[in-house]
Each structure stands twice: as C-alpha cells, then as structure tokens.
Tab-separated table of C-alpha atoms in Angstrom:
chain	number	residue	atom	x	y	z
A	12	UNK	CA	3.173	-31.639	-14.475
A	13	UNK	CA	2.988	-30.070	-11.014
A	14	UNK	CA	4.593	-27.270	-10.148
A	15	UNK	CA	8.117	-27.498	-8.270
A	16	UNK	CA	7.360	-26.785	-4.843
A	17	UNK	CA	9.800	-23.603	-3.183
A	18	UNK	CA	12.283	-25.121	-0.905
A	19	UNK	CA	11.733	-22.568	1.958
A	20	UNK	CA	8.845	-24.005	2.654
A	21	UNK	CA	8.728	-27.489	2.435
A	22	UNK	CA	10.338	-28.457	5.041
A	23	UNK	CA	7.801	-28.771	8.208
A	24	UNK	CA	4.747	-28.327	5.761
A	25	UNK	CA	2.843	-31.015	8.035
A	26	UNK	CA	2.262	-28.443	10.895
A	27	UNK	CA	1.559	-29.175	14.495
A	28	UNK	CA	-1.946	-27.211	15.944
A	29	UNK	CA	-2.218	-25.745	19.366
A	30	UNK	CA	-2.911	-28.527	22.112
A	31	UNK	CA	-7.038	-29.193	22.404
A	32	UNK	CA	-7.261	-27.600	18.722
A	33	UNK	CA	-8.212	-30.474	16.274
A	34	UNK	CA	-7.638	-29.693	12.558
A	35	UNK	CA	-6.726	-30.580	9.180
A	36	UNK	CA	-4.522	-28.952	6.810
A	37	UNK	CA	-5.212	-28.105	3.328
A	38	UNK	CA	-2.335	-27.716	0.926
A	39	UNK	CA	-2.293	-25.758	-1.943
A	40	UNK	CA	0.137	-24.246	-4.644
A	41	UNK	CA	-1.398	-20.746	-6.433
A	42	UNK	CA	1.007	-18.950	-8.514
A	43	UNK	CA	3.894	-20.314	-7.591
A	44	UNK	CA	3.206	-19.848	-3.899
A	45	UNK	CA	2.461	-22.660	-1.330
A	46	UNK	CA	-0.204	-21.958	0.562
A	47	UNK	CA	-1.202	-24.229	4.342
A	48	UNK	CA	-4.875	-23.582	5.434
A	49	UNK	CA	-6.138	-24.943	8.715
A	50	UNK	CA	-9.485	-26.391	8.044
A	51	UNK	CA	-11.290	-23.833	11.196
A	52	UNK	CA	-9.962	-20.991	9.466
A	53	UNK	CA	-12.071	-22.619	6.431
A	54	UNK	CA	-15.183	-20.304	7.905
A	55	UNK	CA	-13.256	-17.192	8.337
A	56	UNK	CA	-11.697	-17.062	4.781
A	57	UNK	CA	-14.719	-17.812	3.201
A	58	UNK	CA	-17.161	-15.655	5.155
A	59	UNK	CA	-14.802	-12.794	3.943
A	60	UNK	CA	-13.938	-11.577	7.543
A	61	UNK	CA	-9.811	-13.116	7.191
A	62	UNK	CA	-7.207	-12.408	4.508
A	63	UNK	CA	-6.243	-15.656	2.968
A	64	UNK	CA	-2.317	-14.251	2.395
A	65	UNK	CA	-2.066	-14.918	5.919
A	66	UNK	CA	-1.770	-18.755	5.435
A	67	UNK	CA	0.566	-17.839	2.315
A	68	UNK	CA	3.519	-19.444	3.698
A	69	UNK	CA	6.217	-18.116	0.614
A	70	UNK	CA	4.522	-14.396	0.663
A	71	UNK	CA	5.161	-14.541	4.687
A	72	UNK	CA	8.718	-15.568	4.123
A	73	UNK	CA	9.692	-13.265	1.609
A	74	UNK	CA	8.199	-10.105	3.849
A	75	UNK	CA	10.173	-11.704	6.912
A	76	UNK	CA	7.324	-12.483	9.206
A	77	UNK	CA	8.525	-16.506	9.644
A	78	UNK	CA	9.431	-16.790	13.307
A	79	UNK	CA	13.585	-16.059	11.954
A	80	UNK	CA	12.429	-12.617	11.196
A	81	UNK	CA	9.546	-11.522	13.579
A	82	UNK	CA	8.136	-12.711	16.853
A	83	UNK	CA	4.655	-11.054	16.357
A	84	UNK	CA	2.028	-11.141	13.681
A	85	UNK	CA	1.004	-7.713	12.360
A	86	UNK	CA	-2.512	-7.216	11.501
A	87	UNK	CA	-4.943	-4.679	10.420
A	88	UNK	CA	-8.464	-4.876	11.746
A	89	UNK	CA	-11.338	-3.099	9.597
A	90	UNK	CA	-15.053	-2.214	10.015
A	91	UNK	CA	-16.553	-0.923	7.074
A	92	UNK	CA	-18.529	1.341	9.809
A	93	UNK	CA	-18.018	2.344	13.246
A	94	UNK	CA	-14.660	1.523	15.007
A	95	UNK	CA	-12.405	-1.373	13.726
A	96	UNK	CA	-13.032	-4.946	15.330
A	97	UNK	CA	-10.484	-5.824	18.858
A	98	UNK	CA	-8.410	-8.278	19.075
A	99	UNK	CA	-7.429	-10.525	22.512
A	100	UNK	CA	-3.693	-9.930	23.202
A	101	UNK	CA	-3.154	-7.547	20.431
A	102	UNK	CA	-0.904	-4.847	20.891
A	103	UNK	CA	-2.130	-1.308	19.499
A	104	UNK	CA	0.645	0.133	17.031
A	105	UNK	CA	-1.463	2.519	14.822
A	106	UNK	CA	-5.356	3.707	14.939
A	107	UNK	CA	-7.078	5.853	12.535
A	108	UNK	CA	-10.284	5.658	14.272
A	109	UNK	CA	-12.018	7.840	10.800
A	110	UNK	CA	-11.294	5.250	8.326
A	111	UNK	CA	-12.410	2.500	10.832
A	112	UNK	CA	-8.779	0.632	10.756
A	113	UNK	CA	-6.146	-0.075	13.514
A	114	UNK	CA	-3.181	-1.203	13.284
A	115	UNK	CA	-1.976	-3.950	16.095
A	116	UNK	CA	0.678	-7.034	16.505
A	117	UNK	CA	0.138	-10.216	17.763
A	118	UNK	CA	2.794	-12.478	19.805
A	119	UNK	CA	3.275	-15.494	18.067
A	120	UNK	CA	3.795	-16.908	21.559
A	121	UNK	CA	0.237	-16.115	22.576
A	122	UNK	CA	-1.740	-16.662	19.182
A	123	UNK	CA	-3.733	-19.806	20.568
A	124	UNK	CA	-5.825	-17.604	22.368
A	125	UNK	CA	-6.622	-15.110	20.164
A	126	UNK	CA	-7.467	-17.555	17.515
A	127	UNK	CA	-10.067	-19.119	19.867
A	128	UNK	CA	-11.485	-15.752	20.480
A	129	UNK	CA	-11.507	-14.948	16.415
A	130	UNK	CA	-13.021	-18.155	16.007
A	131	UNK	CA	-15.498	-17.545	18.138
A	132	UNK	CA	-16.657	-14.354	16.906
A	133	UNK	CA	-16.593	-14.764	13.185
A	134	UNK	CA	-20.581	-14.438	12.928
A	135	UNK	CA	-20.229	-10.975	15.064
A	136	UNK	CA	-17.482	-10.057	12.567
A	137	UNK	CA	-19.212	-11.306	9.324
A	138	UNK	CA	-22.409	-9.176	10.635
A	139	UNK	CA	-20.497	-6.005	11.145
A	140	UNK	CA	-18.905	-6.515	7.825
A	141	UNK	CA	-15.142	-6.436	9.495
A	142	UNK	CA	-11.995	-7.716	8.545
A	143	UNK	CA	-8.669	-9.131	10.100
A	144	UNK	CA	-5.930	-8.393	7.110
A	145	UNK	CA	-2.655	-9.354	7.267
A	146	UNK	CA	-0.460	-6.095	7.760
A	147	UNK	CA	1.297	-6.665	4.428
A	148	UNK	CA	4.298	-5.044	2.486
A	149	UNK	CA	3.927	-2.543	-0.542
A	150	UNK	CA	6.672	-1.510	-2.878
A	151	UNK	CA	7.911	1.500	-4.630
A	152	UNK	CA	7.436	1.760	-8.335
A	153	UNK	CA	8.069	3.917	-11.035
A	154	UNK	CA	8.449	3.393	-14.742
A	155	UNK	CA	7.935	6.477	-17.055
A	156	UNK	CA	9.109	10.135	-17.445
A	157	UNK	CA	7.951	13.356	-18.517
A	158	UNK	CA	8.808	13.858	-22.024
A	159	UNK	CA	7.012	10.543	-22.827
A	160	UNK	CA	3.284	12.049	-21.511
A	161	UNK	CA	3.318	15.524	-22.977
A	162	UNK	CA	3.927	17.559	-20.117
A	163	UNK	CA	6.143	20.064	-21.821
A	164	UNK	CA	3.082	20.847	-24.138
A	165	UNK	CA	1.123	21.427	-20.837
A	166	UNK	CA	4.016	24.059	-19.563
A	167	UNK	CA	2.814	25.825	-23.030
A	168	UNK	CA	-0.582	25.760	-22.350
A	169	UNK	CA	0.058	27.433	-18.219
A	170	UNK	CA	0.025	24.562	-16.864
A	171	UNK	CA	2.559	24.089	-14.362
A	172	UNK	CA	1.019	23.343	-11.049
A	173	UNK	CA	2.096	26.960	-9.338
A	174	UNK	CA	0.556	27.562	-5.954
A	175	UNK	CA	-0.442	24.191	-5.391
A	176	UNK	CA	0.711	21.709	-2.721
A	177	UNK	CA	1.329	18.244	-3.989
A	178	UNK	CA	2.068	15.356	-0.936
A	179	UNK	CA	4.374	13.102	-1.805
A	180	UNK	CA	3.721	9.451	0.082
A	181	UNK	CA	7.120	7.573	-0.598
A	182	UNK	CA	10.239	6.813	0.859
A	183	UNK	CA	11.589	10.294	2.185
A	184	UNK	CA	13.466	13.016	0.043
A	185	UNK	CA	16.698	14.145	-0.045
A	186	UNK	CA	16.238	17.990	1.054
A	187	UNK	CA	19.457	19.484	0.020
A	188	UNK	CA	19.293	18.279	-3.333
A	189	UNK	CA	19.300	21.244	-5.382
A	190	UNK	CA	16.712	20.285	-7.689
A	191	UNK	CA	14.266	20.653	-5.353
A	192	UNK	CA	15.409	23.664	-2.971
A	193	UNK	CA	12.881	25.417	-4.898
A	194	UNK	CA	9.966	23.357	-4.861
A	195	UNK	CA	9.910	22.390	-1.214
A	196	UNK	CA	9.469	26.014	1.060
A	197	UNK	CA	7.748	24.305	3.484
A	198	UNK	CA	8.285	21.760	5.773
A	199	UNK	CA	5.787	19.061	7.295
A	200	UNK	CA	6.514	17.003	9.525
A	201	UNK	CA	4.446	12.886	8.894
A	202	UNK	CA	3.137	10.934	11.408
A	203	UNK	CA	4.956	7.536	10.130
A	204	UNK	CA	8.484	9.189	10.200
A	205	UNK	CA	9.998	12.796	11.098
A	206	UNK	CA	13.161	12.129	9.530
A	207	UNK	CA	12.978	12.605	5.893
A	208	UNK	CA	16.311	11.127	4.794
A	209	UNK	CA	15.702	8.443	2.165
A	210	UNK	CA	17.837	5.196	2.123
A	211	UNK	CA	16.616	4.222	-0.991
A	212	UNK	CA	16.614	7.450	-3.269
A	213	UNK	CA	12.802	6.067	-4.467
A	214	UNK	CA	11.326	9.315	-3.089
A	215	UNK	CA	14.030	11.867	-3.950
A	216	UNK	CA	13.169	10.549	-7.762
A	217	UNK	CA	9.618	10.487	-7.551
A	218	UNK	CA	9.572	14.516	-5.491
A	219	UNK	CA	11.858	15.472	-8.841
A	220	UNK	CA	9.411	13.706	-11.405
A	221	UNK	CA	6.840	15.344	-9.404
A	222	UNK	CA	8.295	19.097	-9.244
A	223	UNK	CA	11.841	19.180	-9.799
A	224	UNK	CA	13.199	22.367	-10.751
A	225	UNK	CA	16.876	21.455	-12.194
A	226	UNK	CA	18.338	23.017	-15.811
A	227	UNK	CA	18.998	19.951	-17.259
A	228	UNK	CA	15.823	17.980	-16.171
A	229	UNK	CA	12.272	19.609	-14.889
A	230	UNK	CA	9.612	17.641	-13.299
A	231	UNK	CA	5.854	17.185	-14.613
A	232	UNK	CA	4.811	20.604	-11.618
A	233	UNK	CA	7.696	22.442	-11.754
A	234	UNK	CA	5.247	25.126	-10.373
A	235	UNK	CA	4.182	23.339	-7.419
A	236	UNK	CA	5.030	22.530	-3.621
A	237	UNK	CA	5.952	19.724	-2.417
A	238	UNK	CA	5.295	17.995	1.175
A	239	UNK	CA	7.165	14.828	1.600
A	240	UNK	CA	5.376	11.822	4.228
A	241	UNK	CA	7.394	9.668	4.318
A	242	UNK	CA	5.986	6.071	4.526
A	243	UNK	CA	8.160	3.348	4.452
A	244	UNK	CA	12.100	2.249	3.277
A	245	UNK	CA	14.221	0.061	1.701
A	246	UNK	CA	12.029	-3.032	3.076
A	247	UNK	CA	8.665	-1.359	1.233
A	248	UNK	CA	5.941	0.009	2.804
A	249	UNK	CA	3.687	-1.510	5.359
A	250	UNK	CA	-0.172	-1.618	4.642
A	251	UNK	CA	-1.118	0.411	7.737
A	252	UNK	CA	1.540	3.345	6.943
A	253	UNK	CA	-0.772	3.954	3.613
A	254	UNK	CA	-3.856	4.961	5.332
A	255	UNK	CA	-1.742	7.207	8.243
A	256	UNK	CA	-0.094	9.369	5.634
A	257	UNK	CA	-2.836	9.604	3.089
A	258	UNK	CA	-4.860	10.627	5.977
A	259	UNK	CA	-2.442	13.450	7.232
A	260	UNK	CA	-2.061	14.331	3.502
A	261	UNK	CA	-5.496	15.329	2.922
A	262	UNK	CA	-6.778	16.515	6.296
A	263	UNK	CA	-3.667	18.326	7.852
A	264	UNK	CA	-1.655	19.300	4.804
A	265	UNK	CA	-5.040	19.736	3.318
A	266	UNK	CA	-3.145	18.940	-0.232
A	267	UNK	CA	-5.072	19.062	-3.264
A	268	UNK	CA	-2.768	16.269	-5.294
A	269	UNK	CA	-1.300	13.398	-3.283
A	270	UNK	CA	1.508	11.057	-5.592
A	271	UNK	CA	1.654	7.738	-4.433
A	272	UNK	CA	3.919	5.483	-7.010
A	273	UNK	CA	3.310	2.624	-4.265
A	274	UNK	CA	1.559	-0.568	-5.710
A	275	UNK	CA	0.838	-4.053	-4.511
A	276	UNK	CA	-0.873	-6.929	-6.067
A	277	UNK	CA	-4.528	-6.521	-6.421
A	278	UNK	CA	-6.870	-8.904	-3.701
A	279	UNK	CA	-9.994	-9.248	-4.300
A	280	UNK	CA	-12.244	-7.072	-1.815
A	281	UNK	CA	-11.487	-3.235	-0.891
A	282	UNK	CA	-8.719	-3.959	1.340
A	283	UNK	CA	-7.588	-0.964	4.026
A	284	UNK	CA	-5.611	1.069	1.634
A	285	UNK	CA	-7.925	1.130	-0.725
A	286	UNK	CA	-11.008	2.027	1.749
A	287	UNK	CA	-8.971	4.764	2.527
A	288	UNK	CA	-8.678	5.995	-1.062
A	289	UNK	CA	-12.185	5.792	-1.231
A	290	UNK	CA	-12.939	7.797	2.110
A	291	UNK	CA	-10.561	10.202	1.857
A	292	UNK	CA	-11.219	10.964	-1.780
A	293	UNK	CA	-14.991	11.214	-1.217
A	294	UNK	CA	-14.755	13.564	2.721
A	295	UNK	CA	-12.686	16.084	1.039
A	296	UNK	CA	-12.115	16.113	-2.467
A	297	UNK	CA	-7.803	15.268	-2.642
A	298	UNK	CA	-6.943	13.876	-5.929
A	299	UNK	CA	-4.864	10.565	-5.142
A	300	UNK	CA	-2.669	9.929	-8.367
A	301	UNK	CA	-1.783	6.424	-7.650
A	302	UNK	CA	0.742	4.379	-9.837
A	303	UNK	CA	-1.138	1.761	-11.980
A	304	UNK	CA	2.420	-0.579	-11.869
A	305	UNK	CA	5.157	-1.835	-14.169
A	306	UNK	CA	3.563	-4.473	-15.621
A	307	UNK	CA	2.587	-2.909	-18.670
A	308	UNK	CA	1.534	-5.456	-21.045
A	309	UNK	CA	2.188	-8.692	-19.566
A	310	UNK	CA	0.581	-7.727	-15.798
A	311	UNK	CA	-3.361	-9.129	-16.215
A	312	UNK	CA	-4.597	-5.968	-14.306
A	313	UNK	CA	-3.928	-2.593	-12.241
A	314	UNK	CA	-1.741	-2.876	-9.264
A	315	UNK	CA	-3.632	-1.637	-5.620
A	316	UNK	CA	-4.551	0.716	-4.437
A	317	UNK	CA	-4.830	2.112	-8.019
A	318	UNK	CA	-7.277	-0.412	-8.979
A	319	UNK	CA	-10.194	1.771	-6.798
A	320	UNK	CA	-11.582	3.990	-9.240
A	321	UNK	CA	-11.697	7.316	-7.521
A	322	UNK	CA	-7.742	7.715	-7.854
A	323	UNK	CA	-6.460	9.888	-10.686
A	324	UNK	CA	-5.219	7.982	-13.597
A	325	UNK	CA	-5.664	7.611	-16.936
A	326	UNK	CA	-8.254	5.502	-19.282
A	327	UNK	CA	-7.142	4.488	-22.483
A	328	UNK	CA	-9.364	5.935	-24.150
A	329	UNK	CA	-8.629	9.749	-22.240
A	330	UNK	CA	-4.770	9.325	-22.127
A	331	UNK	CA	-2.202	7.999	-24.517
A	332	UNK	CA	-0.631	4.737	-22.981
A	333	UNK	CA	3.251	4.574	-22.311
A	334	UNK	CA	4.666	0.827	-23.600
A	335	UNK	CA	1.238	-0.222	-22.193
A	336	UNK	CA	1.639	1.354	-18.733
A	337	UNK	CA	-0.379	3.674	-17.596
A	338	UNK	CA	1.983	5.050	-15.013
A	339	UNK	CA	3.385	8.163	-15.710
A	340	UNK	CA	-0.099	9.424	-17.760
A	341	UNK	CA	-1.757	10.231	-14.149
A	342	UNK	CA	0.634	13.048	-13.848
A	343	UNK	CA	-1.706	15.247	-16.633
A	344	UNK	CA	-4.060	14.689	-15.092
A	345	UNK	CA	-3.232	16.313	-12.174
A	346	UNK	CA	-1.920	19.393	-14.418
A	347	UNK	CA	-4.686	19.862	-16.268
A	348	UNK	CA	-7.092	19.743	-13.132
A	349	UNK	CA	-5.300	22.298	-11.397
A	350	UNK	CA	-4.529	24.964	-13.279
C-alpha cells in the first residue's frame, strides 16, 4: 500500500524549471518524506559534491525555508582541504576558514544563476572533494540524569571535575540562577550570540547537569567551570553555528571538555559538524562529549555529530547503558579523564 503522501506538499509537486533549463523531475517518498529531484542535479547528488535534503521538500518545510518562511537558501560550502568552494551570488554569513567551511545564503530570486554555475563546476568540485550542504537545523536533547550513571560514586573516588573548564554549546544559561553562581566565575563572551539569556531553559538544564552546585540537586562536575556559547534557540540550532562555537570552545576558551547534547539525524558522509569534531578533536586534544540521542532502543543508530568516533561517549561494553541510551554515560567519561 503506498504511503499517504503529506498534504504540505502536494500541492504544486509538478514544478516549473528556470526558462532555457530543460529537466525532469523525479518523485520519491523516503521515510515518510516526499522528496522532488531535478534530473541535472542527478550528477551532483550522486558524485557526492550536493546534499540530497536539499530537494527534501517536507524536511524544508518543517525548518521554514519554503518561500512563506525565507527568501534565501542557506548553505554550507566544504573542502575537505584548502578553503571552502564559492558560490555565484552567495552572500557570506559565517567563515571558519581552519575547518575549510563557510557559511553563505542564497536569494531564491537569483538561484538560476548560481545553479548554472554549480552545474558547471561539479567535476572541479568532485576533484577537490567539496561539498554544497544544505545549512540545516539541529535540536536540543537530553534524556538521563546523574544518579542513573554513577556519578555520586565518582564524587567518592575525587572525582569532581575541580579546576577544569567545561564549554557548554547549547541554548544560553540563565546566569542568576543560583545553582550555578558558583560554577560559572568567568564570563566568555561566543561568537554566535553575546547575550546568554535562554528562551528555552535547554541550556540552563544541561549547565546544571553539567556542574550545578544546588543542595537539593548537584550536577555530574560540581567541581568544574563552566563557559556557556551559546548556539542556537527555541527554533534549534543551525548547522554552521556548530562548527563556530566548537571552534571558539577549543581554541579561545582553550576548554578541555566541551558538552554538546545537540543531535541530528545521521547522513551518510562526514558532514560539516562532524569534520569539525574530527579537526578540532585531533589539532588540540578537547574532549567533545556529544549526546548519542533519545532514541534509545527503537532509534536504528547514533544521532550526529556523535556518530564520529573521536567524541567522548560510551561503548557498551565500557559503560553501563541507561534504558538503551547512551546519553547521559558520556558524562564519566569526562570525570574520570580529568581528574
């Protein structure tokens, strides 16, 4: 039986190409998603240099980029080395010229022409290994608590994460909250957002889980520092704010323990948030404790960026699994390294 197409997106699912451009239009439903791919951008998706999720018509609705929500078409450009690919009528919005990534939005009202130029250059993209990605949306998650992965017996054992300086990448803190007066002396300011003030409350949880100091409840670190970057909202987090604060995490804050409970569906390929765990984890040693998901048992596999393997979290067979999550189990890690 086929599956019930979404009713966003059925309407107008014929499409109408640019004048001069001839094509044909494949139609496809994956997951419950409906998916419209232009037969030129055949060569692109499967030479590896363009993210298919940008012809994902029900992902693009649901993060508001239809033309109701957005008149421009972000993108992140990536070169596995060297500087990260150009595009024709691209506005710059972010660069992080080290991890070979930039950030950059397209008008929708001038896309014809730099899709002829992408078409165009697909061999010189293919042959310098780079990538145009759809500038996608992350969320927040969080699952598990402390008493459920042992940390108090780590407290017994010295372990408490005193005189270190954890980052944590989320949504902003609330910095009057008296549970964590204590742990945060210090204040840094991120690139992605000065004002820490969460909307959300997703960060102020995570920065108490992390190192909250409070009688009644104590985070995994009680001992430690935080910094808060603060990355995204209550919409989620873009894909290029990742790479930006794990980047001024590890290099400015110089942190040795960077929390990010920020997951997305896993793509296949080492998209830019996960080349940047990679880099950054490799140039100077930060342990990235990433959150594996909420899945548990019925999610066929790790959430991104968590699915890379240098970021901290548990294996099965080193850490005892929470209600088949392995969430909140990174957190020992990090204690146990850093004593």
């Amino acid at each position: 039986m086929p599956r019930r197409a979404d009713p966003r997106v059925c309407a107008g699912r014929s499409g109408r190409p640019a004048p001069g451009r001839q094509v044909r239009y494949s139609t496809q439903f994956r997951d419950g998603h409906l998916h419209v791919i232009p037969s030129d951008a055949f060569p692109l998706v499967a030479e590896g240099v363009l993210d298919d999720r940008l012809f994902d018509v029900t992902q693009l609705l649901e993060w508001k980029y239809g033309d109701a929500g957005t008149a421009e078409i972000p993108l992140i450009t990536q070169a596995t080395k060297g500087p990260a690919p150009t595009l024709s009528g691209a506005r710059p919005t972010r660069k992080l010229t080290d991890l070979g990534v930039a950030a950059v939005k397209v008008p929708k009202n001038t896309t014809a022409r730099t899709w002829q130029d992408l078409v165009g250059g697909v061999r010189t993209l293919a042959a310098g290994k780079g990538k145009i990605w759809l500038d996608g949306r992350r969320s927040f998650t969080l699952d598990r608590s402390t008493r459920q992965i042992g940390a108090t017996e780590a407290w017994k054992q010295g372990f408490t994460g005193q005189g270190v300086t954890v980052v944590v990448l989320d949504s902003g803190y609330d910095a009057g909250h008296p549970d964590l007066r204590a742990s945060s002396p210090r204040s840094a300011t991120s690139p992605m957002n000065p004002t820490w003030w969460t909307v959300s409350g997703h960060g102020t949880h995570v920065s108490s889980i992390v190192a909250g100091a409070g009688e009644k409840y104590r985070g995994v670190a009680p001992g430690a520092h935080i910094a808060v970057g603060k990355v995204g909202g209550a919409d989620g987090i873009s894909d290029s704010a990742m790479p930006a604060g794990m980047e001024w995490a590890a290099t400015e804050v110089k942190a040795k323990v960077v929390n990010m409970s920020i997951g997305a569906s896993d793509e296949p390929g080492v998209d830019p948030v996960e080349q940047a765990v990679n880099t950054l984890s490799e140039e100077t040693g930060t342990l990235f404790v990433v959150a594996a998901g909420n899945a548990g048992t019925e999610g066929s596999k790790m959430s991104s960026p968590r699915s890379q393997p240098p970021s901290g979290v548990c294996s099965p067979a080193g850490c005892r699994s929470v209600g088949g999550s392995l969430h909140g189990t990174a957190a020992v890690i990090t204690l146990r390294r850093l004593r």
